[in-house]
Amino acid sequence: MKLTKADIDKVRHIEGFPIAKDEDIIALSRPPYYTACPNPFIRDFIQEHGTPYDEATDDYHREPLSIDLADDKYDKVYHFHPYHTKVPYGIISRLIKHYTNPDALIMDSFCGSGMTGVAAKTAISNGKGRHSILIDLSPFSTFISDVICQFDDFKMETIMSIRSSLALVEKESEWMFSTRHYETGLHGEAVIGIINFVIWSDVLICPSCSKEFIFWDTAVEKKAGKVRSVFSCPHCGTSTNKRECSHAMITQKRSTSQNVVSISKQVPVLINYSIGKSRYEKEPDDYDLKLLDAIEKEEIPYWYPTDELPDGDKTSEPKNLGLRYVDQFYFKRNLWVLASLYDKLASPYERFIITKVAFRITKRYGLTYQNGSWGAGGGPTNGTLYIPSLIKELSIIKQIGEALKDFEKIELNASSGRSMVSTQSATDLRQLPDNSIDYIFIDPPFGGNLCYSELNFIWESWLKIFTNNKREAIMNITQTKTIDDYHLLISLCFGELYRTLKPNRWMTVIFHNSSNAVWNVIQDSILHAGFLVADVRIMDKGKMSFTQITSVGSVKSDLIISVYKPKVEFVKKFRNEAGSIEMAWEFVHQHLGNVPIAPDTNSKIEIVAERQDYLLFDRMVAYHINNGFPIPMDAHTFYEGLRQRFLERDSMFFLPDQVTAYDEKRMHMDLDTTQFSFVVTDEKNAIQWLNYILKDKPQTYQDIQPQYLQELHQDKREQMPELLDMLRDNFLQDEQGRFY
């Protein structure tokens, strides 16, 4: 099957249609299961794999999965592609198994690197998996999602083709990665080694004498493995730091346009290379400098991307250093290898291997000192386009070879579940019918955490298809998107998710942000769409990133928000009788039916906040307000009626058919009295809550933050300080970064 221009015309008006030529969209697509534009075949997929919703015969019921989830994110599938953010598919698979039956239809409208698709295929029950619909605004995201979900179908054939092409590229380019050993052979002949990596250093200008100096020579204690924050100019002796210095710049003529550009000056300072199985290090000599000069004079005889970076919050940093075009992010020999390999690989699936290294093995790759040597470890700073002052230029031939080995090791153990992938905005899912999806899992963008369209630009330049960021749901100064714009866009997304999810079904939302304001936007958008929150849990992805370890205000754990869509009958009745006291109690009845009954942690029953009077009242009020109806009673009347109509245990309320299960469990298990049942609505009781949780055990911000958001139900009339500000203003901090 082939995607045609006629097919594309049918979906060209859908929000999020990418910026690309039709022929490039057609070339990348794998219809009907993947299109690099809004997928015109989704409705057919749903007709084949979905089941119609009939409330009269629907007997589905699930409680929210009320356990804190953890997983090791460093398995082979998860770790294969260096995409910005991922949720381990093992966690998603566990959620899918809990909320759905085999052959169910799962959707993720912010699919990122496709982990939900992998989870659906590997969530096997009775020999069957699940089917998935994966959607993202980024054509790069949808491309890797499609590939990673089809690994088993094409892996061996693809590996053989890549290995054959890589051998040709290696033969063609091996001269570019050679260096002369500092010792000669037995007969005085030159001994040639193969480069593993080269360290490049910024050249800076002293603010006092205006002379150039090499940062590596001036600021780095090479034997100690330290970079001094304050150092002396080698020319005038002035004490200075990197911030006070400016970058030395050089001019270059661009071969593609003949334009002259100015770019920051960097020089090679150390070469790590191998001869046989032995490794050596040396400073660059005449051989190396002449080699680099020869490479610069050669024209790369293959296509490679030369697109200019868009203006953006993240792209401004490399632009300030003169890196304005995609090809400038690469050292020329590595760019040559990528271009040559791209030329020799025939299909998009084969070229997928290029994306494994195309964003990572660039001038973004920072140098680190580990285990007594420079160059061990290192890597780019995630979520940025930051160019470090000390760069590690890896041999991209070796990196692609390593990626190929990783590729071979991947085993999905997947079912025959199908994935349908579409490139479009989550604000406009018009190809999907109402009430057609069995379960939704999303990890949406949160405020200004990541500027995906900017960060994906280098990857997308290799695909020749770019994100249309008009409906990108983020906060971004360059795009003039404030928190209000983010609120509007993410609300549109949740509205579409509500429309397409079957009634009486579940959606899981992952939250990862330190801002109270963004948390409030997400909660408001969920409720405004018509969903109801039943549970909020902590998810631990495993090992922390460098930023999470070193930054006080970073977030360690994500939150898992479990929400459900009420039944059609309830919604119709509520709208017809809204404002009546009886419908308020009908709301409480159906909500209690979807809240965990007796979750336990460490062999003790948890207090479920959603079953307590204050939060039940809060949910009832919010549902009326979000639907534009008057609130039928005040808090005093509600609390009184609650005790008359429902059964109370341990300050929690239950339906008659639930209380027996709770009582039976309570006979054998104690209540977790260490939980502090306290709703956080304003700064005063937020500080009281912090005092309580810190009185016996000092905790870091990363430990406190997810607990805090679980308890936060901010009054919209209150202006709340950020959590980190309250901690710094009201508590002390020890040497380990813990507040007390």
Coordinates of N, CA and C in Angstrom, one line a residue, residues 317-499:
E317 N 20.7 29.7 22.5 CA 22.0 29.4 23.1 C 23.1 29.1 22.1
P318 N 22.8 28.1 21.2 CA 23.9 27.8 20.1 C 24.0 28.9 19.1
K319 N 22.9 29.7 18.9 CA 23.0 30.8 17.9 C 23.9 31.8 18.4
N320 N 24.0 32.1 19.7 CA 24.9 33.0 20.3 C 26.4 32.7 20.0
L321 N 26.6 31.4 19.8 CA 28.0 30.9 19.5 C 28.2 30.8 18.0
G322 N 27.2 31.2 17.2 CA 27.4 31.2 15.7 C 26.8 29.9 15.1
L323 N 26.3 29.0 15.9 CA 25.8 27.8 15.3 C 24.3 28.0 14.9
R324 N 24.1 28.4 13.7 CA 22.8 28.8 13.2 C 22.2 27.7 12.2
Y325 N 23.0 26.8 11.8 CA 22.6 25.8 10.8 C 22.8 24.4 11.4
V326 N 22.0 23.4 11.0 CA 22.1 22.1 11.6 C 23.5 21.5 11.4
D327 N 24.0 21.6 10.2 CA 25.3 21.0 9.9 C 26.4 21.5 10.8
Q328 N 26.3 22.7 11.3 CA 27.3 23.3 12.2 C 27.4 22.6 13.5
F329 N 26.4 21.8 13.9 CA 26.5 21.1 15.1 C 27.5 19.9 15.1
Y330 N 27.9 19.5 13.9 CA 28.8 18.4 13.7 C 30.2 18.8 13.3
F331 N 31.2 18.0 13.8 CA 32.5 18.1 13.3 C 32.5 17.5 11.9
K332 N 33.3 18.0 11.0 CA 33.0 17.7 9.6 C 33.2 16.2 9.3
R333 N 34.2 15.5 9.9 CA 34.4 14.1 9.6 C 33.2 13.3 10.0
N334 N 32.6 13.6 11.1 CA 31.4 12.9 11.6 C 30.2 13.2 10.7
L335 N 30.1 14.5 10.2 CA 29.0 14.8 9.3 C 29.1 14.0 8.0
W336 N 30.4 13.9 7.5 CA 30.7 13.2 6.3 C 30.2 11.7 6.4
V337 N 30.5 11.1 7.6 CA 30.1 9.7 7.8 C 28.6 9.6 7.8
L338 N 27.9 10.5 8.5 CA 26.4 10.4 8.6 C 25.8 10.6 7.2
A339 N 26.4 11.5 6.4 CA 25.8 11.8 5.1 C 26.1 10.6 4.2
S340 N 27.3 10.0 4.2 CA 27.6 8.9 3.4 C 26.7 7.7 3.8
L341 N 26.5 7.4 5.1 CA 25.6 6.3 5.5 C 24.2 6.6 5.1
Y342 N 23.7 7.8 5.2 CA 22.4 8.1 4.8 C 22.2 7.8 3.3
D343 N 23.2 8.2 2.5 CA 23.1 7.9 1.1 C 23.0 6.4 0.8
K344 N 23.7 5.6 1.5 CA 23.8 4.2 1.2 C 22.6 3.4 1.8
L345 N 21.9 3.9 2.8 CA 20.8 3.2 3.4 C 19.6 3.5 2.6
A346 N 18.8 2.4 2.2 CA 17.8 2.6 1.3 C 16.4 3.0 1.9
S347 N 16.1 2.4 3.0 CA 14.8 2.6 3.6 C 14.8 3.4 4.9
P348 N 13.7 4.0 5.2 CA 13.6 4.8 6.5 C 13.9 3.9 7.7
Y349 N 13.6 2.6 7.7 CA 13.9 1.8 8.8 C 15.4 1.6 9.0
E350 N 16.1 1.6 7.9 CA 17.6 1.5 8.0 C 18.2 2.8 8.4
R351 N 17.6 3.9 8.0 CA 18.1 5.2 8.4 C 17.8 5.6 9.8
F352 N 16.9 4.8 10.4 CA 16.6 5.0 11.8 C 17.8 4.9 12.7
I353 N 18.8 4.1 12.3 CA 20.1 4.0 13.1 C 20.8 5.3 13.1
I354 N 20.6 6.2 12.1 CA 21.3 7.5 12.1 C 20.7 8.4 13.2
T355 N 19.4 8.3 13.4 CA 18.8 9.1 14.5 C 19.2 8.7 15.9
K356 N 19.7 7.5 16.0 CA 20.3 7.1 17.3 C 21.5 7.9 17.7
V357 N 22.2 8.4 16.7 CA 23.5 9.2 17.0 C 23.4 10.6 16.6
A358 N 22.4 11.0 15.7 CA 22.5 12.2 15.0 C 22.3 13.4 15.9
F359 N 21.6 13.3 17.1 CA 21.4 14.4 18.0 C 22.5 14.3 19.1
R360 N 22.9 13.1 19.4 CA 23.8 12.9 20.6 C 25.3 13.2 20.2
I361 N 25.7 12.6 19.1 CA 27.1 12.8 18.8 C 27.4 14.0 18.0
T362 N 27.2 15.1 18.7 CA 27.4 16.5 18.1 C 28.3 17.3 19.0
K363 N 28.4 18.6 18.7 CA 29.1 19.5 19.6 C 28.5 19.7 20.9
R364 N 27.3 19.1 21.1 CA 26.6 19.1 22.4 C 27.3 18.1 23.4
Y365 N 28.1 17.2 22.9 CA 28.6 16.1 23.8 C 29.7 16.7 24.7
G366 N 29.4 16.7 26.0 CA 30.3 17.3 26.9 C 31.4 16.3 27.4
L367 N 32.5 16.9 27.8 CA 33.6 16.1 28.4 C 33.5 16.0 29.9
T368 N 33.8 14.8 30.4 CA 33.8 14.6 31.9 C 35.1 13.9 32.3
Y369 N 35.4 13.9 33.6 CA 36.5 13.2 34.1 C 36.0 12.2 35.1
Q370 N 36.3 10.9 34.8 CA 35.8 9.8 35.7 C 36.9 8.8 35.8
N371 N 36.9 8.2 37.0 CA 37.8 7.0 37.2 C 39.3 7.3 36.8
G372 N 39.7 8.6 37.0 CA 41.1 8.9 36.8 C 41.5 9.3 35.4
S373 N 40.5 9.5 34.5 CA 40.8 9.8 33.1 C 39.8 10.7 32.5
W374 N 40.3 11.6 31.6 CA 39.4 12.5 30.9 C 38.8 11.7 29.7
G375 N 37.5 11.9 29.5 CA 36.8 11.3 28.4 C 36.0 10.1 28.8
A376 N 36.1 9.6 30.0 CA 35.3 8.5 30.5 C 33.9 9.1 30.8
G377 N 32.8 8.4 30.2 CA 31.5 9.0 30.4 C 31.3 10.2 29.5
G378 N 30.5 11.1 30.1 CA 30.2 12.3 29.4 C 28.9 12.2 28.6
G379 N 28.6 13.3 27.9 CA 27.4 13.3 27.1 C 26.7 14.6 27.0
P380 N 25.6 14.8 26.2 CA 24.9 16.0 26.1 C 24.1 16.3 27.4
T381 N 23.8 17.6 27.6 CA 22.8 18.0 28.7 C 21.4 17.8 28.1
N382 N 20.7 16.9 28.7 CA 19.3 16.6 28.2 C 18.4 17.8 28.3
G383 N 17.5 18.0 27.3 CA 16.5 19.0 27.4 C 17.0 20.4 26.9
T384 N 18.3 20.4 26.4 CA 18.9 21.7 26.0 C 19.6 21.5 24.7
L385 N 20.0 22.6 24.1 CA 21.0 22.6 22.9 C 22.3 23.2 23.4
Y386 N 22.6 23.1 24.6 CA 23.8 23.7 25.3 C 25.1 23.1 24.6
I387 N 26.0 24.0 24.3 CA 27.3 23.6 23.7 C 28.4 23.9 24.8
P388 N 29.0 22.8 25.3 CA 29.9 23.0 26.4 C 31.3 23.6 26.0
S389 N 32.0 24.1 26.9 CA 33.4 24.6 26.6 C 34.4 23.5 26.3
L390 N 34.2 22.3 26.8 CA 35.0 21.2 26.5 C 34.2 20.1 25.9
I391 N 34.5 19.8 24.6 CA 33.6 18.9 23.8 C 34.4 17.6 23.6
K392 N 33.7 16.5 23.6 CA 34.2 15.2 23.3 C 33.7 14.8 21.9
E393 N 34.6 14.8 20.9 CA 34.3 14.4 19.6 C 34.5 12.9 19.4
L394 N 33.4 12.2 19.5 CA 33.6 10.7 19.4 C 33.7 10.3 17.9
S395 N 34.3 9.2 17.7 CA 34.3 8.6 16.3 C 32.9 8.1 16.0
I396 N 32.2 8.7 15.1 CA 30.8 8.3 14.9 C 30.7 6.9 14.2
I397 N 31.8 6.5 13.5 CA 31.7 5.1 13.0 C 31.6 4.1 14.1
K398 N 32.4 4.3 15.2 CA 32.4 3.4 16.3 C 31.1 3.5 17.0
Q399 N 30.5 4.7 17.1 CA 29.2 4.8 17.8 C 28.1 4.1 17.1
I400 N 28.1 4.2 15.7 CA 27.1 3.5 15.0 C 27.2 2.0 15.1
G401 N 28.5 1.6 15.1 CA 28.8 0.1 15.3 C 28.2 -0.3 16.7
E402 N 28.4 0.5 17.7 CA 27.9 0.1 19.1 C 26.4 0.1 19.0
A403 N 25.8 1.1 18.3 CA 24.3 1.2 18.2 C 23.7 -0.1 17.6
L404 N 24.5 -0.5 16.6 CA 24.0 -1.7 15.9 C 24.1 -3.0 16.8
K405 N 25.1 -3.0 17.6 CA 25.1 -4.1 18.6 C 23.9 -4.1 19.6
D406 N 23.6 -2.8 20.0 CA 22.5 -2.7 20.9 C 21.2 -3.1 20.2
F407 N 21.1 -2.7 18.9 CA 19.9 -3.1 18.1 C 19.7 -4.6 18.1
E408 N 20.8 -5.3 17.9 CA 20.8 -6.8 17.8 C 20.3 -7.4 19.1
K409 N 20.6 -6.8 20.2 CA 20.2 -7.4 21.5 C 18.8 -7.2 21.9
I410 N 18.0 -6.3 21.2 CA 16.7 -6.0 21.6 C 15.7 -7.2 21.3
E411 N 15.0 -7.6 22.3 CA 14.0 -8.7 22.2 C 12.8 -8.2 22.9
L412 N 11.7 -8.0 22.1 CA 10.5 -7.4 22.7 C 9.6 -8.5 23.3
N413 N 9.7 -9.7 22.9 CA 8.7 -10.7 23.4 C 7.3 -10.2 23.2
A414 N 7.0 -9.7 22.0 CA 5.7 -9.0 21.8 C 4.7 -9.9 21.2
S415 N 3.4 -9.5 21.4 CA 2.3 -10.2 20.8 C 2.0 -9.7 19.4
S416 N 0.9 -10.1 18.8 CA 0.6 -9.7 17.5 C -0.2 -8.4 17.5
G417 N -0.2 -7.7 18.6 CA -1.0 -6.5 18.7 C -0.4 -5.4 17.7
R418 N -1.3 -4.7 17.1 CA -1.0 -3.7 16.1 C -0.9 -2.3 16.6
S419 N 0.0 -1.5 16.0 CA 0.1 -0.1 16.4 C -0.2 0.8 15.2
M420 N -1.1 1.8 15.4 CA -1.4 2.7 14.3 C -0.8 4.1 14.8
V421 N 0.0 4.7 13.9 CA 0.8 5.9 14.3 C 0.4 7.1 13.4
S422 N 0.1 8.2 14.0 CA -0.3 9.4 13.3 C 0.4 10.6 13.8
T423 N 0.7 11.5 12.8 CA 1.5 12.8 13.1 C 0.5 13.9 13.1
Q424 N 0.1 14.4 14.2 CA -0.9 15.5 14.3 C -1.0 16.1 15.7
S425 N -1.8 17.1 15.8 CA -1.9 17.7 17.2 C -3.0 17.0 18.0
A426 N -2.7 16.8 19.3 CA -3.6 16.2 20.2 C -4.8 17.1 20.4
T427 N -4.8 18.3 19.9 CA -6.0 19.2 20.1 C -7.1 18.9 19.0
D428 N -6.7 18.0 18.0 CA -7.7 17.8 16.9 C -7.5 16.3 16.5
L429 N -8.4 15.5 17.1 CA -8.4 14.0 16.8 C -9.6 13.6 16.0
R430 N -10.0 14.4 15.0 CA -11.2 14.3 14.3 C -11.4 12.9 13.6
Q431 N -10.3 12.2 13.3 CA -10.4 10.9 12.6 C -11.0 9.8 13.6
L432 N -10.9 10.1 14.9 CA -11.3 9.1 15.9 C -12.8 9.3 16.3
P433 N -13.6 8.3 16.2 CA -15.0 8.4 16.6 C -15.1 8.6 18.1
D434 N -16.3 9.1 18.5 CA -16.6 9.3 19.9 C -16.6 7.9 20.6
N435 N -16.2 7.8 21.9 CA -16.4 6.6 22.7 C -15.8 5.4 22.0
S436 N -14.6 5.5 21.5 CA -14.0 4.4 20.7 C -12.8 3.8 21.4
I437 N -12.2 4.4 22.4 CA -10.9 3.9 23.0 C -11.2 3.3 24.4
D438 N -10.5 2.2 24.6 CA -10.7 1.4 25.9 C -9.9 2.0 27.0
Y439 N -8.7 2.6 26.8 CA -7.8 3.1 27.8 C -6.9 4.1 27.2
I440 N -6.6 5.1 27.9 CA -5.7 6.2 27.5 C -4.5 6.3 28.5
F441 N -3.3 6.3 28.0 CA -2.1 6.6 28.8 C -1.4 7.8 28.1
I442 N -1.2 8.9 28.9 CA -0.4 10.0 28.3 C 0.6 10.6 29.3
D443 N 1.7 11.0 28.8 CA 2.7 11.8 29.5 C 2.9 13.1 28.7
P444 N 1.9 14.1 29.0 CA 1.9 15.3 28.1 C 3.0 16.3 28.5
P445 N 3.2 17.3 27.7 CA 4.2 18.3 28.0 C 3.6 19.1 29.2
F446 N 4.6 19.6 30.0 CA 4.2 20.3 31.3 C 4.8 21.7 31.3
G447 N 4.0 22.7 30.9 CA 4.5 24.1 30.9 C 5.7 24.3 30.0
G448 N 6.8 24.8 30.6 CA 8.0 25.0 29.8 C 9.1 24.0 30.1
N449 N 8.7 22.8 30.6 CA 9.7 21.8 30.9 C 10.7 21.6 29.7
L450 N 10.1 21.3 28.5 CA 10.8 21.0 27.3 C 10.2 21.6 26.1
C451 N 11.0 22.2 25.3 CA 10.5 22.8 24.0 C 10.8 21.8 22.9
Y452 N 9.8 20.9 22.7 CA 10.1 19.7 21.9 C 10.4 20.1 20.4
S453 N 9.6 21.0 19.9 CA 9.8 21.4 18.5 C 11.2 21.9 18.2
E454 N 11.8 22.6 19.2 CA 13.2 23.1 19.0 C 14.2 22.0 19.2
L455 N 14.0 21.1 20.2 CA 14.9 20.1 20.5 C 14.9 19.0 19.5
N456 N 13.8 18.8 18.8 CA 13.7 17.8 17.8 C 14.1 18.3 16.4
F457 N 14.5 19.5 16.3 CA 14.7 20.1 15.0 C 15.9 19.4 14.2
I458 N 17.0 19.1 15.0 CA 18.1 18.5 14.3 C 17.7 17.1 13.8
W459 N 17.1 16.3 14.6 CA 16.6 15.0 14.2 C 15.7 15.2 12.9
E460 N 14.7 16.1 13.0 CA 13.7 16.2 12.0 C 14.4 16.7 10.7
S461 N 15.5 17.4 10.8 CA 16.2 17.9 9.5 C 16.7 16.7 8.7
W462 N 17.0 15.6 9.4 CA 17.4 14.4 8.7 C 16.2 13.7 8.0
L463 N 15.1 13.9 8.6 CA 13.8 13.3 8.0 C 13.2 14.2 6.9
K464 N 13.6 15.5 6.9 CA 13.1 16.5 6.0 C 11.6 16.8 6.3
I465 N 11.2 16.6 7.5 CA 9.8 16.9 7.9 C 9.9 17.5 9.3
F466 N 9.2 18.6 9.5 CA 9.3 19.4 10.7 C 8.0 19.6 11.4
T467 N 8.1 19.8 12.7 CA 6.9 20.0 13.6 C 6.3 21.3 13.3
N468 N 5.0 21.3 13.1 CA 4.2 22.5 13.0 C 3.8 22.9 14.5
N469 N 4.5 23.9 15.0 CA 4.3 24.1 16.5 C 3.2 25.1 16.9
K470 N 2.3 25.4 15.9 CA 1.2 26.3 16.2 C 0.4 25.8 17.4
R471 N 0.1 24.5 17.4 CA -0.7 24.0 18.5 C 0.2 23.2 19.5
E472 N 1.5 23.5 19.6 CA 2.3 22.8 20.6 C 2.0 23.3 22.0
A473 N 1.5 22.4 22.8 CA 1.0 22.7 24.2 C 2.2 22.9 25.1
I474 N 2.8 24.0 25.1 CA 3.9 24.3 26.0 C 3.9 25.8 26.4
M475 N 4.7 26.2 27.3 CA 5.0 27.6 27.6 C 6.3 28.0 26.9
N476 N 6.3 29.1 26.2 CA 7.5 29.4 25.4 C 7.5 30.9 25.1
I477 N 8.6 31.5 25.5 CA 8.7 33.0 25.3 C 8.7 33.4 23.8
T478 N 9.5 32.6 23.1 CA 9.7 32.9 21.6 C 8.3 32.7 20.9
Q479 N 7.6 31.7 21.2 CA 6.3 31.4 20.6 C 5.2 32.3 21.2
T480 N 5.6 33.2 22.2 CA 4.6 34.0 22.9 C 3.5 33.2 23.5
K481 N 3.9 32.0 24.1 CA 2.9 31.2 24.8 C 3.1 31.3 26.3
T482 N 2.1 31.9 26.9 CA 2.1 32.1 28.4 C 1.5 30.8 29.0
I483 N 1.3 30.9 30.3 CA 0.7 29.8 31.0 C -0.8 29.7 30.6
D484 N -1.4 30.9 30.3 CA -2.8 30.9 29.8 C -2.9 30.2 28.5
D485 N -2.0 30.5 27.6 CA -2.0 29.8 26.3 C -1.8 28.3 26.5
Y486 N -0.9 27.9 27.3 CA -0.7 26.5 27.7 C -2.0 25.9 28.2
H487 N -2.7 26.6 29.1 CA -3.9 26.2 29.7 C -5.0 25.9 28.6
L488 N -5.1 26.8 27.7 CA -6.1 26.7 26.6 C -5.7 25.5 25.7
L489 N -4.5 25.3 25.3 CA -4.1 24.2 24.4 C -4.2 22.8 25.1
I490 N -3.8 22.7 26.3 CA -3.8 21.4 27.0 C -5.3 21.1 27.3
S491 N -6.1 22.1 27.5 CA -7.6 21.9 27.8 C -8.2 21.3 26.5
L492 N -7.8 21.8 25.3 CA -8.3 21.3 24.1 C -7.9 19.8 23.9
C493 N -6.7 19.5 24.3 CA -6.2 18.1 24.3 C -7.1 17.2 25.1
F494 N -7.3 17.6 26.4 CA -8.1 16.8 27.3 C -9.5 16.7 26.8
G495 N -10.0 17.7 26.2 CA -11.4 17.7 25.6 C -11.5 16.6 24.6
E496 N -10.5 16.4 23.7 CA -10.5 15.4 22.7 C -10.3 14.0 23.3
L497 N -9.5 13.9 24.3 CA -9.3 12.6 25.0 C -10.6 12.2 25.7
Y498 N -11.3 13.1 26.3 CA -12.6 12.8 26.9 C -13.6 12.3 25.8
R499 N -13.7 13.0 24.7 CA -14.6 12.6 23.6 C -14.4 11.2 23.1

